[in-house]
mmCIF file of C-alpha atoms and ligand atoms in Angstrom:
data_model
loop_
_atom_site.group_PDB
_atom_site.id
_atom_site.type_symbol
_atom_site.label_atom_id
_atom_site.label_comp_id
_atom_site.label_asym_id
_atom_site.label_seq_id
_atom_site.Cartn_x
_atom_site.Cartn_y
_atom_site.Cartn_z
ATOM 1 C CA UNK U 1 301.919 -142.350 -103.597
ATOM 2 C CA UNK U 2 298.609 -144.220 -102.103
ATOM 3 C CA UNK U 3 295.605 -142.514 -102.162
ATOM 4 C CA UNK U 4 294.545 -139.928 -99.557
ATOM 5 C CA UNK U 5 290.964 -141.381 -98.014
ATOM 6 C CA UNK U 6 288.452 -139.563 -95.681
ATOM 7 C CA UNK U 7 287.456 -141.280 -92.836
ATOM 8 C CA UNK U 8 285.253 -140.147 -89.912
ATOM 9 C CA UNK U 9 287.379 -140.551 -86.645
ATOM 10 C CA UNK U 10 285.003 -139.540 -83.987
ATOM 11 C CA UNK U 11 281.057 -138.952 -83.768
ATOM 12 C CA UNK U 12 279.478 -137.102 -81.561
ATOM 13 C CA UNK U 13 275.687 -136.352 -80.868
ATOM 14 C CA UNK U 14 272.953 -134.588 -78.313
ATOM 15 C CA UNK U 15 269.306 -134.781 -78.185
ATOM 16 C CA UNK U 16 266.702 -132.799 -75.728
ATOM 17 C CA UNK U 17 266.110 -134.003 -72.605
ATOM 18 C CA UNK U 18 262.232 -133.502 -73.190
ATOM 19 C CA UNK U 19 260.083 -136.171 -74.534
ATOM 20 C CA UNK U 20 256.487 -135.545 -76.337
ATOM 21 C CA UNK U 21 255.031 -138.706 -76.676
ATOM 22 C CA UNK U 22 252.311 -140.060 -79.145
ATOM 23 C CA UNK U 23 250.101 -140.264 -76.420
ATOM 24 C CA UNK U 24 251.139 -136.105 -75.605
ATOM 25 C CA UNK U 25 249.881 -135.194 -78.992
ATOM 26 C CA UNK U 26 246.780 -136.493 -78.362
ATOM 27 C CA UNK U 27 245.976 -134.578 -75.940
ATOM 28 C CA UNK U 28 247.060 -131.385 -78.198
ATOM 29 C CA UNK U 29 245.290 -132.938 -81.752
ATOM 30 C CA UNK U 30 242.927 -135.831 -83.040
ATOM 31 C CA UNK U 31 245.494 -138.204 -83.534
ATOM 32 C CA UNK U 32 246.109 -141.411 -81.390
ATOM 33 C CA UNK U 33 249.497 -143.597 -80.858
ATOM 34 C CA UNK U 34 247.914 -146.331 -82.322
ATOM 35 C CA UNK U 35 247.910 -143.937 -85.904
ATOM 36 C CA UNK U 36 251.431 -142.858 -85.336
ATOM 37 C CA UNK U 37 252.891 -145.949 -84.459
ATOM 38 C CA UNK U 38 251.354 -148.041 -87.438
ATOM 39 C CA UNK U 39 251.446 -145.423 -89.866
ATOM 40 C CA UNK U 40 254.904 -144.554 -89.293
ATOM 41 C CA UNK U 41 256.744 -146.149 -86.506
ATOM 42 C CA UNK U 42 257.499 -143.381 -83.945
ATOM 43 C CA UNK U 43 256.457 -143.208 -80.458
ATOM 44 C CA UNK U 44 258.082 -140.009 -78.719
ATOM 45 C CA UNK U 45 260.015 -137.035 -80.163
ATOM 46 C CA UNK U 46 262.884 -134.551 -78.062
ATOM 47 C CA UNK U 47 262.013 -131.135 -78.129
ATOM 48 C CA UNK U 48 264.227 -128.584 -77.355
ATOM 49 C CA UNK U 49 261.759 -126.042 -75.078
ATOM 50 C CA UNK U 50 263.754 -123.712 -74.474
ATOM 51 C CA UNK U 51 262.808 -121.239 -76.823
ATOM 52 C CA UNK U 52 265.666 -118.644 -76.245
ATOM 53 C CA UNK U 53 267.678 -121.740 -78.122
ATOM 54 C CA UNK U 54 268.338 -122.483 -82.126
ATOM 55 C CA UNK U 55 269.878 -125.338 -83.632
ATOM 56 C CA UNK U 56 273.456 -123.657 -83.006
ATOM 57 C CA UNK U 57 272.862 -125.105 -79.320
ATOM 58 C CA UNK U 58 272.085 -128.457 -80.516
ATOM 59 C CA UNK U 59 275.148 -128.908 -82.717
ATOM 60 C CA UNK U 60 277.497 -126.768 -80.222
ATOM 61 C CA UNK U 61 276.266 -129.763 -77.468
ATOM 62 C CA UNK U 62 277.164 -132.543 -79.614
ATOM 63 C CA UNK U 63 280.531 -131.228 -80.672
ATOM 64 C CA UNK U 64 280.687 -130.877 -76.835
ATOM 65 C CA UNK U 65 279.929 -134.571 -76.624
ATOM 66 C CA UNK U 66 282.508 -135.441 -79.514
ATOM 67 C CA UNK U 67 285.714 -133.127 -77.937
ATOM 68 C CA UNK U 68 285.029 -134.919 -74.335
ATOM 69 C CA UNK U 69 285.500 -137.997 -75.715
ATOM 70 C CA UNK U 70 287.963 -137.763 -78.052
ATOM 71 C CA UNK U 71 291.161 -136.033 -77.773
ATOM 72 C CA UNK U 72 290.656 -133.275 -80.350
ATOM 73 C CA UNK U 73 292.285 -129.633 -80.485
ATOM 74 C CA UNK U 74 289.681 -127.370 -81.657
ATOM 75 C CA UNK U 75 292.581 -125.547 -83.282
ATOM 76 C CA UNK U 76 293.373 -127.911 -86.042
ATOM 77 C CA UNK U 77 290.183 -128.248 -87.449
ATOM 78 C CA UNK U 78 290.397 -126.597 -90.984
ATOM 79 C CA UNK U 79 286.452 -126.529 -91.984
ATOM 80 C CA UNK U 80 283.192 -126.536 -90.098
ATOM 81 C CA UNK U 81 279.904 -128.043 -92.438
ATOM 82 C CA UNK U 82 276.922 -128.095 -91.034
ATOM 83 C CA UNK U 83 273.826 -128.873 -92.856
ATOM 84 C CA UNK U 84 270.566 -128.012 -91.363
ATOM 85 C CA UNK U 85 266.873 -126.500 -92.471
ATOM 86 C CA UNK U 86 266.500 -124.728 -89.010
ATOM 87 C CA UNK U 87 269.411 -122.326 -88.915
ATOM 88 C CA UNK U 88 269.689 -120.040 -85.867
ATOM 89 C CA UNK U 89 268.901 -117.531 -88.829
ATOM 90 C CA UNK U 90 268.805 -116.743 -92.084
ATOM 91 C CA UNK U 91 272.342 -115.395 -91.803
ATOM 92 C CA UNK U 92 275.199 -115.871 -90.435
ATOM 93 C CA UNK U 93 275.413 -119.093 -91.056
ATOM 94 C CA UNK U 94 274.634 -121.315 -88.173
ATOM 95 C CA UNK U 95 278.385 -123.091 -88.521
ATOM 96 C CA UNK U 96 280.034 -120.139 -87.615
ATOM 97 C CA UNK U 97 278.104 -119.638 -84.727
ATOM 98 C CA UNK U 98 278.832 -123.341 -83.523
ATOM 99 C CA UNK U 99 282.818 -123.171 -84.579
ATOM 100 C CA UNK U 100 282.984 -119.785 -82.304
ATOM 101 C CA UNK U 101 281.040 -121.238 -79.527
ATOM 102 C CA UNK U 102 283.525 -124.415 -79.496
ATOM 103 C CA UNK U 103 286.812 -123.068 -79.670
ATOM 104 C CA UNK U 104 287.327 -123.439 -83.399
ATOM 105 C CA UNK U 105 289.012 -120.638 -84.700
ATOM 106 C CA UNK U 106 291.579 -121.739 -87.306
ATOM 107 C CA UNK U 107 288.700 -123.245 -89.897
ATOM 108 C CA UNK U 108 286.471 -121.520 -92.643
ATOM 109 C CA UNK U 109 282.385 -122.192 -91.463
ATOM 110 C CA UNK U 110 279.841 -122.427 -93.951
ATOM 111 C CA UNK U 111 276.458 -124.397 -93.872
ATOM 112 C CA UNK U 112 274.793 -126.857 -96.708
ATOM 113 C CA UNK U 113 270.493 -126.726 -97.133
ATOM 114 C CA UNK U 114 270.334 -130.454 -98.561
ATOM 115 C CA UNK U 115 267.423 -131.205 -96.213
ATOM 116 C CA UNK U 116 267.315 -134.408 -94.926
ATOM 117 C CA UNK U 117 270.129 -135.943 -97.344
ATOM 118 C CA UNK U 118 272.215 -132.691 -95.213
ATOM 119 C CA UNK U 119 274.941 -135.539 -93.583
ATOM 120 C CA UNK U 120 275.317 -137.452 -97.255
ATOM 121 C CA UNK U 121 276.138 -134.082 -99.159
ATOM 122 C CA UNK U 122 278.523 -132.763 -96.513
ATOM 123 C CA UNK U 123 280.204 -135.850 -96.501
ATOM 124 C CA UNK U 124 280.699 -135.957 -100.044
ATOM 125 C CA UNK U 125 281.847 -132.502 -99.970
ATOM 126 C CA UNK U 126 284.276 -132.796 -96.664
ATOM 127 C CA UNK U 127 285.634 -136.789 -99.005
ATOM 128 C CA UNK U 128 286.375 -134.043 -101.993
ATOM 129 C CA UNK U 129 288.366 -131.415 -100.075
ATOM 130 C CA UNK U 130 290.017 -134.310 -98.278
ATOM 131 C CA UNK U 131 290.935 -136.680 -101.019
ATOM 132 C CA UNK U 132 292.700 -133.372 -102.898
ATOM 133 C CA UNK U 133 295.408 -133.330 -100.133
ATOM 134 C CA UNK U 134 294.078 -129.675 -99.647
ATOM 135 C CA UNK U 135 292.047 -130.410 -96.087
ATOM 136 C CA UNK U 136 292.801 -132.510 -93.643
ATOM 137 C CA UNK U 137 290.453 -132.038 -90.480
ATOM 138 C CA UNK U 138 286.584 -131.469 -91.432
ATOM 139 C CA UNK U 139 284.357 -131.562 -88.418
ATOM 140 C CA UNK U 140 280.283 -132.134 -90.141
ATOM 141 C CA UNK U 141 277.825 -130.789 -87.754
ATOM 142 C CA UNK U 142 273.670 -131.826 -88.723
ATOM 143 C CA UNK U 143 271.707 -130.266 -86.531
ATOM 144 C CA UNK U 144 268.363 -129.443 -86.502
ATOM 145 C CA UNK U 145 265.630 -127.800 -84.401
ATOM 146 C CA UNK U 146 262.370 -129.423 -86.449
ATOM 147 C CA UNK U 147 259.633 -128.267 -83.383
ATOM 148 C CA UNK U 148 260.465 -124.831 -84.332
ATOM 149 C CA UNK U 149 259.269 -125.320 -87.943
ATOM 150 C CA UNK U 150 256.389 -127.477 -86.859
ATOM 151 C CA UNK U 151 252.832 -126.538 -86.802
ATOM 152 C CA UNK U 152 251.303 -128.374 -83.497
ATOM 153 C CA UNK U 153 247.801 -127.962 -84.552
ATOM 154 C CA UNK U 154 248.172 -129.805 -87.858
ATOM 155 C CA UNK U 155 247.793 -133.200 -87.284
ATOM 156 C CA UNK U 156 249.571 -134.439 -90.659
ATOM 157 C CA UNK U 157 252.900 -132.724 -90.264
ATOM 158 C CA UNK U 158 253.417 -132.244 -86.604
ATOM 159 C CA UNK U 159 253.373 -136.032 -84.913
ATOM 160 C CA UNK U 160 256.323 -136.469 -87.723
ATOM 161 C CA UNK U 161 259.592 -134.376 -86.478
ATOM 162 C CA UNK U 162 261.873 -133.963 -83.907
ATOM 163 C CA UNK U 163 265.057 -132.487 -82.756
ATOM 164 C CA UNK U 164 268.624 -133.141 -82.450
ATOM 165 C CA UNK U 165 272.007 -133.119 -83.973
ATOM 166 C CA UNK U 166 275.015 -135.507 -84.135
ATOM 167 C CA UNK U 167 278.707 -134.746 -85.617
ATOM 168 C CA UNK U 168 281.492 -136.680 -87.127
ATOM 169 C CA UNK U 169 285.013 -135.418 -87.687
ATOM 170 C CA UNK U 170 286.361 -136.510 -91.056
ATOM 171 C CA UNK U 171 290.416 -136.994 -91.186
ATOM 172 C CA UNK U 172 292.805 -137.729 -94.042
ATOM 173 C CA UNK U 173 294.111 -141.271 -94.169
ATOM 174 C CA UNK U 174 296.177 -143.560 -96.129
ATOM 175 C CA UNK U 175 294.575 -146.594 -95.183
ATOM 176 C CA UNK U 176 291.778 -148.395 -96.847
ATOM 177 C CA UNK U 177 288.988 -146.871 -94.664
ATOM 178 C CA UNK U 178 286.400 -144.100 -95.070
ATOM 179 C CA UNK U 179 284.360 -142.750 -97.746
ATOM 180 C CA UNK U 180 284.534 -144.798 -100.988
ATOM 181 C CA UNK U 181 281.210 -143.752 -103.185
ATOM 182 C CA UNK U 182 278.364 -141.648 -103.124
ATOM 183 C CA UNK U 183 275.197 -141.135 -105.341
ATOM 184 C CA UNK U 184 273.323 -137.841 -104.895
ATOM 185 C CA UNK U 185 270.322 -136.966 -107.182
ATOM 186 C CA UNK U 186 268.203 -133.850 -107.443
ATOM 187 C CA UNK U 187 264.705 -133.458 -108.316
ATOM 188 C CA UNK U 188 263.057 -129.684 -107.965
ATOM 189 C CA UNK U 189 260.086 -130.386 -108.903
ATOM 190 C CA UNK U 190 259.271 -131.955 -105.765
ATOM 191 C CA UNK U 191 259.244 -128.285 -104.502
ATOM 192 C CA UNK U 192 255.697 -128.048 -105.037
ATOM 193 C CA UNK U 193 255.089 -131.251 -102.437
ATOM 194 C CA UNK U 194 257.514 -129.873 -99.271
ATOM 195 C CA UNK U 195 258.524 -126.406 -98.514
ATOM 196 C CA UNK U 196 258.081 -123.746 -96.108
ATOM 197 C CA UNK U 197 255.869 -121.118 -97.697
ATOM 198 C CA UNK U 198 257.451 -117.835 -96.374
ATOM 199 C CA UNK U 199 259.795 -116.691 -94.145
ATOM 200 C CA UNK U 200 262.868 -116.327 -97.442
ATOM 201 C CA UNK U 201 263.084 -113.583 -99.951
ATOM 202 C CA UNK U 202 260.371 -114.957 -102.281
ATOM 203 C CA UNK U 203 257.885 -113.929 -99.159
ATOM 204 C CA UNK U 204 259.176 -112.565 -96.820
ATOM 205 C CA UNK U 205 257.579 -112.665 -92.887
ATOM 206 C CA UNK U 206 254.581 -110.430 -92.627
ATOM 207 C CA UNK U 207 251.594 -110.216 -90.737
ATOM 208 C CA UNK U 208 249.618 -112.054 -93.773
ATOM 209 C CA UNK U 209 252.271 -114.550 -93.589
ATOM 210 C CA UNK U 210 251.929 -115.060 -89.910
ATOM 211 C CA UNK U 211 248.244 -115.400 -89.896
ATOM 212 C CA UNK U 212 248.203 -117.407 -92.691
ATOM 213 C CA UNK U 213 250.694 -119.796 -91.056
ATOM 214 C CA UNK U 214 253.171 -120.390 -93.968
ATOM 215 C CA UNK U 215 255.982 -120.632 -91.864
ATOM 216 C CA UNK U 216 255.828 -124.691 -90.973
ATOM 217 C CA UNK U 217 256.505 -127.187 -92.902
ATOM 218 C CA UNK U 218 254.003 -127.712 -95.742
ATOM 219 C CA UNK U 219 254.028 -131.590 -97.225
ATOM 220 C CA UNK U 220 251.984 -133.464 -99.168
ATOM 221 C CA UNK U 221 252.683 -136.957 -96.940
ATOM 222 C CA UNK U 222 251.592 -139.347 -99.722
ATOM 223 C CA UNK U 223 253.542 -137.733 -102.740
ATOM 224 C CA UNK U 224 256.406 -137.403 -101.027
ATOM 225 C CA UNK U 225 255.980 -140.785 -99.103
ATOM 226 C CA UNK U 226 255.681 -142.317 -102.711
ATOM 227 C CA UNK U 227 258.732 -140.621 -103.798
ATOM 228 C CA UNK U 228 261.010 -141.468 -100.771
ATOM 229 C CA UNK U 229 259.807 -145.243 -101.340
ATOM 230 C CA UNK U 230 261.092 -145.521 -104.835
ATOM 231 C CA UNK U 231 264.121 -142.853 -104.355
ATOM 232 C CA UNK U 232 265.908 -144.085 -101.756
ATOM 233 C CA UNK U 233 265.238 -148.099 -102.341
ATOM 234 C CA UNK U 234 266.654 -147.327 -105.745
ATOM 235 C CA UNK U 235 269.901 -145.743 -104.723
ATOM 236 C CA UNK U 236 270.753 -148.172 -102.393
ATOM 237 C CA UNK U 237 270.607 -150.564 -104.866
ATOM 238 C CA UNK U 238 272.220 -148.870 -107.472
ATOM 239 C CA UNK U 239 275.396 -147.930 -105.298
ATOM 240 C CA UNK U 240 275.692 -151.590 -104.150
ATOM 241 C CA UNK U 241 275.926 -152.834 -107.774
ATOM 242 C CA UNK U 242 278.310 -149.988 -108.793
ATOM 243 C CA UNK U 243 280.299 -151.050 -106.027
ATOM 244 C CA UNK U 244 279.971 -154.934 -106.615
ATOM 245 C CA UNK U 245 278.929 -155.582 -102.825
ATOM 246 C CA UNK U 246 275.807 -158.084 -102.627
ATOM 247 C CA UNK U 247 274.351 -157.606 -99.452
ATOM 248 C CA UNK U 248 276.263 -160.067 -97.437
ATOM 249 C CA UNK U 249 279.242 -157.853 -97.889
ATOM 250 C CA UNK U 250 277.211 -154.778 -95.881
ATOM 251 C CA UNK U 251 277.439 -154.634 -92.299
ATOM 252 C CA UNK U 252 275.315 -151.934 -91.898
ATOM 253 C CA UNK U 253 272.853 -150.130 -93.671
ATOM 254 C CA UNK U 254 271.301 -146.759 -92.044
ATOM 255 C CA UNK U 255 268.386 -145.125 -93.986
ATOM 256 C CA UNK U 256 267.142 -141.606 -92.981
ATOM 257 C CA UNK U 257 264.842 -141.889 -90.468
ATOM 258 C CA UNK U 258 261.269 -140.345 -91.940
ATOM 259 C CA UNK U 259 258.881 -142.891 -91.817
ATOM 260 C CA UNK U 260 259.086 -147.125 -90.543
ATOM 261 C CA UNK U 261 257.875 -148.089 -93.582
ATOM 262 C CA UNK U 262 260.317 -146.323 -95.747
ATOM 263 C CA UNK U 263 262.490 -148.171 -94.757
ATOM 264 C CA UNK U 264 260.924 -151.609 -95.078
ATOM 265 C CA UNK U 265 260.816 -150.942 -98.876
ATOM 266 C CA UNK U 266 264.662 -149.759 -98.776
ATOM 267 C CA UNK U 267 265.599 -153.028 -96.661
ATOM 268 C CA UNK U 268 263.231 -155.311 -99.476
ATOM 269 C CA UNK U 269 264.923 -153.864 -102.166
ATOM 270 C CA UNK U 270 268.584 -154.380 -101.303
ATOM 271 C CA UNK U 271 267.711 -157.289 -99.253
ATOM 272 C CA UNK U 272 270.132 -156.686 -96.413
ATOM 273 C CA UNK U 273 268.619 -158.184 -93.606
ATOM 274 C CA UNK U 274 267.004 -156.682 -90.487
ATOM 275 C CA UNK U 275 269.681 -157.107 -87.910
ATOM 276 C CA UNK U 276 271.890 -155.011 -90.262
ATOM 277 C CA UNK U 277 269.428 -152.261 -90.239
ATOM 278 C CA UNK U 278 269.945 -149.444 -87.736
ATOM 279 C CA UNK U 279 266.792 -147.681 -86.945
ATOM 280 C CA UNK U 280 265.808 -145.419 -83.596
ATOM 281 C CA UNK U 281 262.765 -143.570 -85.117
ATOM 282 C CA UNK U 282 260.635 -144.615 -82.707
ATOM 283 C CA UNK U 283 262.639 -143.077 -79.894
ATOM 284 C CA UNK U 284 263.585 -139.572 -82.259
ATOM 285 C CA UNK U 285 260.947 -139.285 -85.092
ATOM 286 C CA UNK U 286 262.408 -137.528 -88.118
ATOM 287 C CA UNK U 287 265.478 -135.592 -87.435
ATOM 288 C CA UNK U 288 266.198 -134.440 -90.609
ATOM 289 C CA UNK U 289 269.838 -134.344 -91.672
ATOM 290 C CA UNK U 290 270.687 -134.853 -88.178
ATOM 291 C CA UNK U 291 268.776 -138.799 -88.145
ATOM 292 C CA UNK U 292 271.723 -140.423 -89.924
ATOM 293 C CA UNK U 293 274.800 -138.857 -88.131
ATOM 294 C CA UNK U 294 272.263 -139.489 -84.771
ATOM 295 C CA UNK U 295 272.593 -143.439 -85.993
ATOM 296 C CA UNK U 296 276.137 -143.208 -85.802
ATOM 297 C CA UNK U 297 276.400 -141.763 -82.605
ATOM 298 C CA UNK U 298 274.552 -144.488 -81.349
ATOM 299 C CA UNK U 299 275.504 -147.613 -82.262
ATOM 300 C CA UNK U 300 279.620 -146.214 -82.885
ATOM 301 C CA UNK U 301 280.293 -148.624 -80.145
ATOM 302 C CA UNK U 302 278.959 -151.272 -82.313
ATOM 303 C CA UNK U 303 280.998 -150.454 -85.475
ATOM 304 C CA UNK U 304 284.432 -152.251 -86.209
ATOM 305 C CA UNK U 305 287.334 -151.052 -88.236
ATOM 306 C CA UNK U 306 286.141 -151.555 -91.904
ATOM 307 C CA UNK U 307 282.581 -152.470 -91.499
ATOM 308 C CA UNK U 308 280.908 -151.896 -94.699
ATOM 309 C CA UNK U 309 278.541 -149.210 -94.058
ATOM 310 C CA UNK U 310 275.520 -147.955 -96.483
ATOM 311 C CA UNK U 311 274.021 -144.610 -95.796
ATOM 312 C CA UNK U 312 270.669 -143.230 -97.770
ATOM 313 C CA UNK U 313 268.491 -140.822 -97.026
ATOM 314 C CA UNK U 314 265.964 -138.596 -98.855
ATOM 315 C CA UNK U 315 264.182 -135.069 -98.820
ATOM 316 C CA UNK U 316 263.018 -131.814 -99.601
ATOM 317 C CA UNK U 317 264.002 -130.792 -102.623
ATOM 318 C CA UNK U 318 264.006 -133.277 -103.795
ATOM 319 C CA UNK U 319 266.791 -133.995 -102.866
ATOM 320 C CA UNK U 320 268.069 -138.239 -102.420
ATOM 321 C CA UNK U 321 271.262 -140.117 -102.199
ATOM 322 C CA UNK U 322 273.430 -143.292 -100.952
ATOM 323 C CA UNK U 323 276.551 -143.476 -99.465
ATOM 324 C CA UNK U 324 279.039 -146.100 -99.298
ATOM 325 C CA UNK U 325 281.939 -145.634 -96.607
ATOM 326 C CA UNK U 326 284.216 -148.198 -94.679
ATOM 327 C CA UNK U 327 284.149 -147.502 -90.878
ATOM 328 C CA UNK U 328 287.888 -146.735 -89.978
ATOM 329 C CA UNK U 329 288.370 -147.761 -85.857
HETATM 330 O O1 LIG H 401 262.024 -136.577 -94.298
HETATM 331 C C1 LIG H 401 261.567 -135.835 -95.387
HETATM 332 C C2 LIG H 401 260.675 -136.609 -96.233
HETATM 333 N N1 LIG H 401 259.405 -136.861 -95.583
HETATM 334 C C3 LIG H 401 258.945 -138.101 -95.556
HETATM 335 O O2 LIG H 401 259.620 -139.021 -95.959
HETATM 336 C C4 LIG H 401 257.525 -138.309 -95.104
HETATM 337 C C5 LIG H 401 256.797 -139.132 -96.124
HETATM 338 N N2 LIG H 401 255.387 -139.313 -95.862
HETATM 339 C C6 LIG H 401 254.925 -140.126 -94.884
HETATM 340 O O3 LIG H 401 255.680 -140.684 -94.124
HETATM 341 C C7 LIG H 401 253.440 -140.395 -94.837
HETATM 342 O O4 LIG H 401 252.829 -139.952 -96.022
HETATM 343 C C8 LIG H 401 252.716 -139.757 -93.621
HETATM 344 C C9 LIG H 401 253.147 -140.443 -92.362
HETATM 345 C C10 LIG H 401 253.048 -138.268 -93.563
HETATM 346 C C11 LIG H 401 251.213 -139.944 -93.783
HETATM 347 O O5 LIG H 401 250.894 -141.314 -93.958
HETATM 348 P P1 LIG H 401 249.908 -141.788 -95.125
HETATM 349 O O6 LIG H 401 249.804 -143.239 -95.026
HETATM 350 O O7 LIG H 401 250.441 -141.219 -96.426
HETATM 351 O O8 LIG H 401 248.548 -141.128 -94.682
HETATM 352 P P2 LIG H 401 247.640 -140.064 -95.440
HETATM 353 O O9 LIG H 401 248.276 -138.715 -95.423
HETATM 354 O O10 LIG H 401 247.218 -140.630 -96.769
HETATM 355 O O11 LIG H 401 246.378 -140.064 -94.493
HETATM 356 C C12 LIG H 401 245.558 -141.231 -94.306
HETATM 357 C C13 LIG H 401 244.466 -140.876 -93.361
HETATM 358 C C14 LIG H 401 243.723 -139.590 -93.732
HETATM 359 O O12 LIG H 401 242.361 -139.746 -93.369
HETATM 360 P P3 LIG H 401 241.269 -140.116 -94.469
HETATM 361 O O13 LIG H 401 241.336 -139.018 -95.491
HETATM 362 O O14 LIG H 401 241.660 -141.457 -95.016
HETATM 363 O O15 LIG H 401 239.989 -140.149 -93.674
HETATM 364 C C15 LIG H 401 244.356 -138.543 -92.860
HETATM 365 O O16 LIG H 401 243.489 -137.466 -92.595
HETATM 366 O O17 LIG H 401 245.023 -140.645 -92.060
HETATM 367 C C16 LIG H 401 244.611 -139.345 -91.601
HETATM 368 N N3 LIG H 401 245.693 -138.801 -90.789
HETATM 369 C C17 LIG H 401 245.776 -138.999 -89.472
HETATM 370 N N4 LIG H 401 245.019 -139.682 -88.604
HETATM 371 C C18 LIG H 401 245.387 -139.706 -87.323
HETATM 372 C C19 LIG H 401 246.744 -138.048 -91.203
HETATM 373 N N5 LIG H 401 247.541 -137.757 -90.147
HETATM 374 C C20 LIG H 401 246.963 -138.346 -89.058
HETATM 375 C C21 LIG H 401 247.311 -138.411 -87.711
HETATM 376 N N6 LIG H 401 246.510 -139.103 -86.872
HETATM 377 N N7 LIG H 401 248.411 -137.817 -87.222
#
């Protein structure tokens, strides 16, 4: 019998309509686009203003995006993943808000908090269930609402993030295509560098809490910077040797999309060269889990059937990994 592979089949993604360019934030903080754009490579974020809305809207509008272009019946999707570290709330899980709002009523929903490395741990998982003969249909959904979680008047964190989701439904397949290898790795002592100080059951919201502002994202840009440098160059490299592919044999590599110059060290490293590398931060800024599947969305028209594609990303946790996958259409 030949093996049972996972392969995405469709991709679907959404961002905000609204823009906040560097030159917007400097108006709102003592930064400048000159900073931004050197120091990291972004030049405008999409915000989702509408406050009434949580990432449940963002994911529901790219699955939207996905079903109208693909011929999919909600009904036979088995599983819902989404991985995000803005949930509507801290429960139910935001999946099984999105599966009710898109028709999806035959599948179990459950979220995964793997920060930014979200889209490379639900694809791992969705490649288990899959490759068991067990599931068949596993629609990922990374979504992520980062300007609620952002602090606008600090200058270090908030020029960083922005929001969006994308989606990829995973099928069974006996062909050679799909996911082939991951490597995930987990440091928590990185906790100390990037959290969100309150707002959980270790301290919960309060007026102190409010005040105080602990509930934004706290980093330490240079530790974790350091970190993501060294992390995510080094997995890439390490699942291209496990896999024997030099990097003439990748078509594509697609880091997580954090910081310009992240990714230079990633693409020096492996020594795939630039045309190979997809990168749109300066259009999105750091989507969190959602950057990668966001890659996909845009350049699927790009992709051919069995491309060799790398995927790495890196984040709070810590939390890193590389993923190797052939493209199936
Ligand atoms: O996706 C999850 C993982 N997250 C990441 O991968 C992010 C990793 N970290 C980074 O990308 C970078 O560390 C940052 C972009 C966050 C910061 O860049 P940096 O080169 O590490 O800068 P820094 O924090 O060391 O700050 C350098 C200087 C400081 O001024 P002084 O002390 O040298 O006078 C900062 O106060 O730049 C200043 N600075 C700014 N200046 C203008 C910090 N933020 C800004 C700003 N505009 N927005």
């Amino acid at each position: 019998m030949s093996k049972i592979n996972a392969v995405i089949t469709g991709i679907g993604g959404y961002v905000p309509e609204d823009k906040l360019t560097n030159d917007e934030l400097s108006q709102m903080m003592d930064t400048s686009d000159e900073w931004i754009t050197t120091r990291v490579g972004i030049k405008e974020r999409r915000i989702l203003k509408d406050h009434s809305k949580g990432a449940s809207f963002l994911g529901i509008m790219a699955v939207k995006d996905l079903f109208s272009k693909k011929n999919v019946n909600p009904e036979e999707i088995e599983m819902v993943i989404c991985t995000t570290s803005t949930p509507d709330r801290i429960f139910p899980s935001t999946a099984s808000i999105i599966a009710e709002e898109t028709g999806i009523k035959n599948a179990y929903a459950y979220d995964i908090q793997a920060a930014c490395t979200g889209f490379i741990v639900a694809y791992t998982s969705a490649a288990n269930y899959i490759e068991t003969g067990r599931y068949k249909k596993i629609l990922i959904v990374s979504t992520e609402k980062m300007s609620a979680s952002v602090d606008y008047t600090d200058r270090g964190t908030a020029p960083l993030f922005g929001d969006g989701a994308g989606c990829a439904l995973v099928e069974a397949t006996n062909e050679e295509v799909g996911f082939v290898d991951s490597i995930i790795r987990n440091d928590g002592s990185g906790f100390k560098h990037l959290h969100m100080k309150a707002g959980g059951s270790a301290r919960p919201a309060s007026h102190e809490t409010v005040e105080n502002r602990e509930h934004f994202v706290y980093q330490e840009g240079t530790h974790v910077y350091k970190n993501a440098v060294w992390d995510m160059s080094e997995v890439s490299a390490e699942i291209m040797k496990k896999n024997n592919l030099s990097a003439d044999d990748v078509t594509w590599l697609i880091p997580h999309q954090a910081n310009l110059r992240i990714i230079d060290a990633v693409v020096k490293r492996t020594d795939i060269p630039y045309e190979k590398v997809i990168i749109n931060i300066q259009k999105y800024g750091n989507t969190s889990s959602a950057s990668i599947p966001i890659c996909l969305w845009e350049w699927e028209k790009q992709f051919k059937k069995g491309d060799t594609i790398i995927l790495t990303a890196f984040g709070a946790g810590f939390i890193w990994g590389a993923l190797y996958m052939k493209w199936g259409y």
